[in-house]
Short mmCIF file of C-alpha atoms in Angstrom, two decimals:
data_model
loop_
_atom_site.label_atom_id
_atom_site.label_comp_id
_atom_site.label_asym_id
_atom_site.label_seq_id
_atom_site.Cartn_x
_atom_site.Cartn_y
_atom_site.Cartn_z
CA UNK A 1 -55.55 -6.97 -17.79
CA UNK A 2 -51.95 -7.92 -18.52
CA UNK A 3 -51.07 -11.59 -18.12
CA UNK A 4 -48.88 -12.48 -15.15
CA UNK A 5 -45.26 -13.09 -16.11
CA UNK A 6 -43.99 -16.60 -15.62
CA UNK A 7 -40.45 -17.54 -14.56
CA UNK A 8 -39.73 -18.81 -18.10
CA UNK A 9 -40.57 -15.36 -19.51
CA UNK A 10 -38.06 -13.65 -17.22
CA UNK A 11 -35.22 -16.22 -17.24
CA UNK A 12 -35.78 -18.84 -19.95
CA UNK A 13 -32.34 -20.38 -19.24
CA UNK A 14 -33.09 -20.98 -15.55
CA UNK A 15 -34.12 -24.63 -15.35
CA UNK A 16 -36.11 -26.20 -12.45
CA UNK A 17 -34.32 -29.21 -10.95
CA UNK A 18 -37.41 -30.95 -9.56
CA UNK A 19 -41.18 -30.61 -9.39
CA UNK A 20 -41.22 -28.60 -6.16
CA UNK A 21 -40.45 -25.27 -7.82
CA UNK A 22 -37.82 -24.53 -5.20
CA UNK A 23 -34.52 -25.46 -6.92
CA UNK A 24 -33.32 -23.79 -10.12
CA UNK A 25 -29.97 -23.90 -11.92
CA UNK A 26 -29.09 -22.11 -15.14
CA UNK A 27 -28.32 -18.64 -16.46
CA UNK A 28 -29.64 -15.11 -16.00
CA UNK A 29 -29.17 -12.96 -19.12
CA UNK A 30 -28.78 -9.16 -19.16
CA UNK A 31 -27.63 -6.96 -22.08
CA UNK A 32 -26.06 -9.84 -24.04
CA UNK A 33 -24.31 -11.09 -20.89
CA UNK A 34 -25.19 -14.45 -19.34
CA UNK A 35 -24.26 -15.38 -15.78
CA UNK A 36 -24.56 -18.81 -14.21
CA UNK A 37 -26.76 -18.88 -11.09
CA UNK A 38 -28.39 -21.40 -8.76
CA UNK A 39 -31.37 -20.57 -6.50
CA UNK A 40 -32.65 -22.71 -3.63
CA UNK A 41 -35.91 -21.66 -1.96
CA UNK A 42 -36.72 -23.16 1.50
CA UNK A 43 -39.75 -25.38 2.03
CA UNK A 44 -41.78 -22.54 3.56
CA UNK A 45 -41.21 -20.56 0.31
CA UNK A 46 -39.85 -17.63 2.33
CA UNK A 47 -37.57 -15.86 -0.16
CA UNK A 48 -35.82 -14.05 2.67
CA UNK A 49 -34.11 -17.35 3.55
CA UNK A 50 -33.38 -18.36 -0.02
CA UNK A 51 -29.82 -19.40 -0.94
CA UNK A 52 -28.27 -17.97 -4.10
CA UNK A 53 -25.07 -19.37 -5.63
CA UNK A 54 -23.33 -17.25 -8.27
CA UNK A 55 -20.55 -17.81 -10.75
CA UNK A 56 -17.38 -15.86 -10.04
CA UNK A 57 -18.21 -13.38 -12.84
CA UNK A 58 -21.64 -12.65 -11.36
CA UNK A 59 -20.22 -12.51 -7.84
CA UNK A 60 -17.66 -9.96 -9.00
CA UNK A 61 -20.35 -7.82 -10.64
CA UNK A 62 -22.56 -7.91 -7.51
CA UNK A 63 -19.70 -7.16 -5.13
CA UNK A 64 -20.91 -4.77 -2.42
CA UNK A 65 -24.61 -5.33 -3.18
CA UNK A 66 -25.35 -7.94 -0.50
CA UNK A 67 -27.66 -5.66 1.49
CA UNK A 68 -29.58 -4.62 -1.64
CA UNK A 69 -30.11 -8.26 -2.66
CA UNK A 70 -31.33 -9.23 0.83
CA UNK A 71 -33.75 -6.30 0.74
CA UNK A 72 -35.07 -7.34 -2.67
CA UNK A 73 -35.58 -10.92 -1.44
CA UNK A 74 -37.54 -9.77 1.61
CA UNK A 75 -39.77 -7.43 -0.42
CA UNK A 76 -40.48 -9.63 -3.47
CA UNK A 77 -43.77 -11.51 -3.48
CA UNK A 78 -42.39 -14.44 -5.48
CA UNK A 79 -39.24 -15.68 -7.24
CA UNK A 80 -40.29 -14.20 -10.57
CA UNK A 81 -40.61 -10.73 -9.05
CA UNK A 82 -37.18 -11.09 -7.42
CA UNK A 83 -35.53 -12.10 -10.69
CA UNK A 84 -37.02 -9.02 -12.40
CA UNK A 85 -35.54 -6.87 -9.60
CA UNK A 86 -32.20 -8.68 -9.91
CA UNK A 87 -32.04 -8.13 -13.67
CA UNK A 88 -32.80 -4.44 -13.18
CA UNK A 89 -29.97 -4.20 -10.65
CA UNK A 90 -27.57 -5.97 -13.02
CA UNK A 91 -28.49 -3.60 -15.86
CA UNK A 92 -27.64 -0.61 -13.66
CA UNK A 93 -24.36 -2.16 -12.57
CA UNK A 94 -23.32 -2.92 -16.14
CA UNK A 95 -24.13 0.62 -17.29
CA UNK A 96 -22.19 2.13 -14.38
CA UNK A 97 -19.01 0.20 -15.23
CA UNK A 98 -16.59 2.10 -17.51
CA UNK A 99 -16.24 0.74 -21.00
CA UNK A 100 -13.73 -2.08 -21.11
CA UNK A 101 -13.98 -2.85 -17.41
CA UNK A 102 -16.15 -5.91 -17.87
CA UNK A 103 -14.26 -9.09 -17.20
CA UNK A 104 -12.79 -10.82 -20.22
CA UNK A 105 -12.56 -14.58 -19.88
CA UNK A 106 -9.31 -16.02 -21.18
CA UNK A 107 -8.90 -19.36 -22.90
CA UNK A 108 -9.46 -22.26 -20.45
CA UNK A 109 -5.88 -23.42 -21.06
CA UNK A 110 -4.66 -20.10 -19.59
CA UNK A 111 -6.26 -20.90 -16.22
CA UNK A 112 -5.13 -24.52 -16.28
CA UNK A 113 -1.50 -23.57 -16.84
CA UNK A 114 -1.67 -20.74 -14.30
CA UNK A 115 -2.98 -23.13 -11.63
CA UNK A 116 -0.08 -25.47 -12.35
CA UNK A 117 2.40 -22.59 -12.02
CA UNK A 118 0.93 -21.55 -8.66
CA UNK A 119 1.08 -25.14 -7.43
CA UNK A 120 4.80 -25.19 -8.30
CA UNK A 121 5.36 -22.06 -6.22
CA UNK A 122 3.10 -23.35 -3.38
CA UNK A 123 -0.35 -22.11 -2.51
CA UNK A 124 0.72 -20.76 0.87
CA UNK A 125 2.79 -18.12 -1.00
CA UNK A 126 -0.31 -16.76 -2.77
CA UNK A 127 -1.72 -13.73 -0.91
CA UNK A 128 -4.22 -12.42 -3.46
CA UNK A 129 -5.55 -13.08 -6.94
CA UNK A 130 -8.05 -10.83 -8.69
CA UNK A 131 -11.24 -12.24 -10.29
CA UNK A 132 -9.69 -12.12 -13.78
CA UNK A 133 -6.60 -14.06 -12.65
CA UNK A 134 -4.42 -11.30 -14.12
CA UNK A 135 -3.08 -9.80 -10.88
CA UNK A 136 -1.26 -11.97 -8.34
CA UNK A 137 0.32 -11.12 -5.01
CA UNK A 138 2.95 -13.52 -3.74
CA UNK A 139 4.69 -13.46 -0.36
CA UNK A 140 8.24 -14.53 0.50
CA UNK A 141 10.15 -14.49 3.79
CA UNK A 142 13.81 -13.63 4.22
CA UNK A 143 16.13 -15.37 6.69
CA UNK A 144 14.82 -13.14 9.53
CA UNK A 145 11.22 -14.20 8.68
CA UNK A 146 10.31 -10.70 7.48
CA UNK A 147 7.47 -10.87 4.97
CA UNK A 148 7.82 -9.27 1.53
CA UNK A 149 5.21 -9.13 -1.21
CA UNK A 150 5.49 -8.91 -4.97
CA UNK A 151 2.52 -7.89 -7.12
CA UNK A 152 2.56 -9.44 -10.57
CA UNK A 153 0.42 -8.01 -13.39
CA UNK A 154 0.27 -10.76 -16.00
CA UNK A 155 0.33 -9.89 -19.67
CA UNK A 156 -2.60 -10.83 -21.89
CA UNK A 157 -0.04 -12.89 -23.84
CA UNK A 158 1.20 -14.74 -20.74
CA UNK A 159 3.56 -16.53 -20.65
CA UNK A 160 4.97 -15.33 -23.98
CA UNK A 161 5.28 -11.72 -22.78
CA UNK A 162 6.85 -10.66 -19.49
CA UNK A 163 4.59 -9.37 -16.70
CA UNK A 164 5.02 -6.10 -14.81
CA UNK A 165 6.00 -6.29 -11.16
CA UNK A 166 5.60 -4.00 -8.16
CA UNK A 167 7.64 -4.56 -5.00
CA UNK A 168 8.59 -2.73 -1.80
CA UNK A 169 12.32 -3.00 -2.42
CA UNK A 170 14.71 -0.08 -1.83
CA UNK A 171 15.89 -0.46 -5.43
CA UNK A 172 14.56 -1.45 -8.83
CA UNK A 173 13.57 -5.10 -9.26
CA UNK A 174 15.08 -6.29 -12.51
CA UNK A 175 14.33 -9.83 -13.60
CA UNK A 176 15.02 -12.16 -16.48
CA UNK A 177 11.81 -13.53 -17.99
CA UNK A 178 12.00 -16.87 -19.74
CA UNK A 179 8.68 -18.23 -21.13
CA UNK A 180 9.53 -21.81 -20.22
CA UNK A 181 7.44 -24.40 -18.40
CA UNK A 182 7.57 -22.56 -15.06
CA UNK A 183 8.18 -18.83 -15.69
CA UNK A 184 6.39 -17.62 -12.55
CA UNK A 185 8.37 -19.97 -10.35
CA UNK A 186 11.62 -18.66 -11.89
CA UNK A 187 10.45 -15.08 -11.34
CA UNK A 188 9.60 -15.82 -7.71
CA UNK A 189 13.04 -17.38 -7.15
CA UNK A 190 14.69 -14.26 -8.56
CA UNK A 191 12.63 -12.15 -6.16
CA UNK A 192 13.80 -14.27 -3.22
CA UNK A 193 17.43 -13.87 -4.31
CA UNK A 194 17.06 -10.10 -4.41
CA UNK A 195 15.62 -10.19 -0.88
CA UNK A 196 18.82 -11.83 0.31
CA UNK A 197 20.90 -8.95 -1.08
CA UNK A 198 18.95 -6.40 0.99
CA UNK A 199 18.93 -8.27 4.31
CA UNK A 200 21.78 -6.23 5.85
CA UNK A 201 20.01 -3.01 4.86
CA UNK A 202 16.77 -4.11 6.54
CA UNK A 203 18.71 -5.20 9.62
CA UNK A 204 20.14 -1.68 9.90
CA UNK A 205 16.76 0.02 9.42
CA UNK A 206 15.02 -2.34 11.87
CA UNK A 207 17.60 -1.46 14.53
CA UNK A 208 16.98 2.25 14.00
CA UNK A 209 13.20 1.75 14.17
CA UNK A 210 13.48 -0.40 17.29
CA UNK A 211 15.99 1.63 19.31
CA UNK A 212 15.17 5.25 18.42
CA UNK A 213 12.17 7.53 18.01
CA UNK A 214 11.63 7.90 14.26
CA UNK A 215 9.73 11.11 13.52
CA UNK A 216 9.48 10.57 9.77
CA UNK A 217 8.18 8.64 7.97
CA UNK A 218 5.32 7.76 10.27
CA UNK A 219 4.97 4.22 8.88
CA UNK A 220 8.09 3.42 6.87
CA UNK A 221 7.83 0.77 4.20
CA UNK A 222 10.54 -1.73 3.33
CA UNK A 223 11.41 0.47 0.35
CA UNK A 224 12.04 3.58 2.46
CA UNK A 225 15.72 4.52 2.84
CA UNK A 226 15.37 7.66 4.99
CA UNK A 227 14.69 8.24 8.68
CA UNK A 228 14.37 11.44 10.70
CA UNK A 229 15.45 10.53 14.23
CA UNK A 230 14.65 12.51 17.37
CA UNK A 231 17.65 13.88 19.28
CA UNK A 232 15.85 15.88 21.95
CA UNK A 233 15.54 19.60 22.70
CA UNK A 234 13.65 20.16 19.43
CA UNK A 235 16.51 18.64 17.47
CA UNK A 236 16.51 15.79 14.96
CA UNK A 237 18.80 14.23 12.39
CA UNK A 238 17.73 12.90 9.00
CA UNK A 239 19.80 10.14 7.49
CA UNK A 240 19.45 8.39 4.15
CA UNK A 241 20.95 4.93 4.08
CA UNK A 242 22.47 3.52 0.90
CA UNK A 243 20.99 0.02 0.43
CA UNK A 244 24.24 -1.11 -1.22
CA UNK A 245 26.38 0.12 1.71
CA UNK A 246 23.91 0.21 4.62
CA UNK A 247 26.52 0.55 7.39
CA UNK A 248 28.13 3.73 6.06
CA UNK A 249 26.68 7.19 6.64
CA UNK A 250 26.19 9.39 3.57
CA UNK A 251 27.75 12.85 3.65
CA UNK A 252 24.38 14.55 3.01
CA UNK A 253 23.03 13.59 6.45
CA UNK A 254 21.15 16.69 7.66
CA UNK A 255 20.95 17.94 11.21
CA UNK A 256 18.45 20.40 12.64
CA UNK A 257 19.47 22.63 15.58
CA UNK A 258 23.19 21.97 15.16
CA UNK A 259 23.93 23.61 18.50
CA UNK A 260 23.01 20.27 20.08
CA UNK A 261 26.09 18.61 18.63
CA UNK A 262 28.46 21.54 18.46
CA UNK A 263 30.89 20.26 15.80
CA UNK A 264 30.12 20.30 12.10
CA UNK A 265 28.51 16.96 11.33
CA UNK A 266 29.73 16.69 7.75
CA UNK A 267 33.37 16.67 8.92
CA UNK A 268 32.75 13.68 11.21
CA UNK A 269 30.72 11.54 8.81
CA UNK A 270 33.92 10.38 7.11
CA UNK A 271 34.84 8.61 10.36
CA UNK A 272 32.05 6.01 10.04
CA UNK A 273 33.18 2.38 10.33
CA UNK A 274 31.81 -0.31 7.99
CA UNK A 275 32.19 -2.99 10.69
CA UNK A 276 29.40 -1.61 12.92
CA UNK A 277 25.75 -0.74 12.35
CA UNK A 278 24.59 2.54 10.88
CA UNK A 279 23.01 3.48 14.23
CA UNK A 280 26.27 2.89 16.10
CA UNK A 281 28.13 4.89 13.47
CA UNK A 282 25.67 7.73 13.79
CA UNK A 283 25.96 7.86 17.58
CA UNK A 284 29.76 7.59 17.45
CA UNK A 285 30.34 10.42 14.97
CA UNK A 286 27.80 12.69 16.69
CA UNK A 287 28.91 11.83 20.22
CA UNK A 288 25.32 11.44 21.44
CA UNK A 289 23.01 8.67 22.60
CA UNK A 290 19.64 8.74 20.87
CA UNK A 291 16.52 8.75 23.06
CA UNK A 292 14.99 5.28 22.96
CA UNK A 293 11.46 3.92 23.48
CA UNK A 294 12.69 2.17 26.62
CA UNK A 295 13.61 5.45 28.33
CA UNK A 296 11.35 8.14 26.82
CA UNK A 297 8.03 8.86 25.15
CA UNK A 298 7.56 9.94 21.56
CA UNK A 299 5.31 12.77 22.73
CA UNK A 300 8.41 14.39 24.24
CA UNK A 301 9.70 15.02 20.70
CA UNK A 302 6.45 15.60 18.81
CA UNK A 303 6.59 19.38 19.21
CA UNK A 304 3.97 21.52 17.51
CA UNK A 305 4.95 24.11 14.93
CA UNK A 306 5.35 27.54 16.52
CA UNK A 307 3.41 29.17 13.67
CA UNK A 308 0.49 26.87 12.72
CA UNK A 309 0.36 25.07 16.12
CA UNK A 310 0.06 21.69 14.42
CA UNK A 311 2.41 18.73 14.43
CA UNK A 312 1.69 17.34 10.97
CA UNK A 313 1.10 19.59 7.97
CA UNK A 314 0.57 17.89 4.60
CA UNK A 315 2.30 14.76 5.94
CA UNK A 316 5.35 16.75 7.13
CA UNK A 317 6.47 17.45 10.69
CA UNK A 318 8.29 20.53 12.05
CA UNK A 319 11.79 20.03 10.60
CA UNK A 320 13.32 23.50 11.13
CA UNK A 321 14.16 24.87 14.57
CA UNK A 322 15.60 28.11 15.90
CA UNK A 323 19.39 27.75 16.20
CA UNK A 324 19.50 29.61 19.51
CA UNK A 325 19.70 26.90 22.24
CA UNK A 326 17.69 29.08 24.59
CA UNK A 327 14.77 29.04 22.14
CA UNK A 328 14.93 25.99 19.85
CA UNK A 329 11.30 26.46 18.76
CA UNK A 330 10.44 24.09 15.87
CA UNK A 331 8.64 25.10 12.69
CA UNK A 332 7.42 23.56 9.48
CA UNK A 333 9.67 24.83 6.68
CA UNK A 334 6.64 25.97 4.66
CA UNK A 335 5.24 27.86 7.64
CA UNK A 336 8.55 29.55 8.42
CA UNK A 337 9.12 30.43 4.78
CA UNK A 338 5.69 32.08 4.47
CA UNK A 339 6.20 33.87 7.80
CA UNK A 340 9.60 35.32 6.85
CA UNK A 341 8.45 36.25 3.37
CA UNK A 342 5.64 38.34 4.87
CA UNK A 343 8.01 40.39 7.04
CA UNK A 344 9.21 43.71 5.58
CA UNK A 345 12.58 43.27 7.34
CA UNK A 346 13.38 39.87 5.79
CA UNK A 347 15.68 39.55 2.81
CA UNK A 348 16.38 36.95 0.19
CA UNK A 349 19.66 35.73 -1.30
CA UNK A 350 19.49 33.08 -3.99
CA UNK A 351 17.32 30.29 -2.50
CA UNK A 352 17.67 31.41 1.14
CA UNK A 353 15.36 33.72 3.08
CA UNK A 354 16.83 35.56 6.09
CA UNK A 355 14.80 36.99 8.94
CA UNK A 356 14.06 36.81 12.65
CA UNK A 357 12.66 33.93 14.72
CA UNK A 358 8.96 34.54 15.44
CA UNK A 359 9.61 33.67 19.12
CA UNK A 360 12.99 35.07 20.18
CA UNK A 361 13.72 37.45 17.28
CA UNK A 362 17.19 35.94 16.78
CA UNK A 363 18.42 35.51 13.19
CA UNK A 364 16.98 32.52 11.37
CA UNK A 365 17.15 31.28 7.78
CA UNK A 366 15.15 28.87 5.67
CA UNK A 367 15.45 27.56 2.12
CA UNK A 368 12.81 28.63 -0.35
CA UNK A 369 10.09 26.05 -0.91
CA UNK A 370 9.62 24.70 -4.43
#
């Protein structure tokens, strides 16, 4: 009969803290990896109510395994059996992690200096830090109290080498990296200065989002420069705002169902005034008042495609409508293109396909899809 395994045989680096056999602090070793752990068993020796404290490395490895660990505690007859189960679980987790994914601990001075840098910025600006302390997310507010985040991927040679940054700015974030005593604080200040330069742009986009029905994008980010705005009667206008000149309308503003406006839009765009908002400019040059959330419902403009009978198709909405005002049926461009291409009577010239509206049979055209 095999001898019963003792706790020392399973975890020789797990040291009892008293003579009760209920408190242990030390390390659990698996595949040349050692993780600090503390285990506290209640007086009734019920493992189901045991408290386990893990180091951040072990906690990261066991992330998402809480239910499995509770199950193992409830089913194990003693602490030794549980530790065997825990080591088996850790072995499986380590094997399932891609090579190179295991956490690499930097020099202690790296963490000390990084903590000092974050204190200089202020802890309330820190939104997220990953377990390796290599990825940081910082938050800044502009003068209108809008929140903006910057994700910083620190170099393994930090602070000697510059980090990579990801932002939701409408333009590229270029920064000057100086490996001085407070490089992260200097980077964060540069980010805040760039936010100031885009405030007028965000004011213009916020007004459009607040006072009109935006059909696309469904959830615009702070980096998004385009809006497709509902006009009514299956008509919409798509405008792309230049972040450097956010009050002026670009000449490539596109209008669907141009019969709603009557006059060629591109001829009137040159009349935009830099002293008023982009929304006011758009309404002035088009001679229309956009439907607003205060006077209409978005469902009034969320018309289904006349071919596939869906509103959204691969994250796009119907953006092509019949030009005849008596019809005005909307279509997804892809749907209309495939429909016209299947008709024997349709014809193609360069990148345009000509045919008949599936509903009223009046002439209709669509650009070829890429």
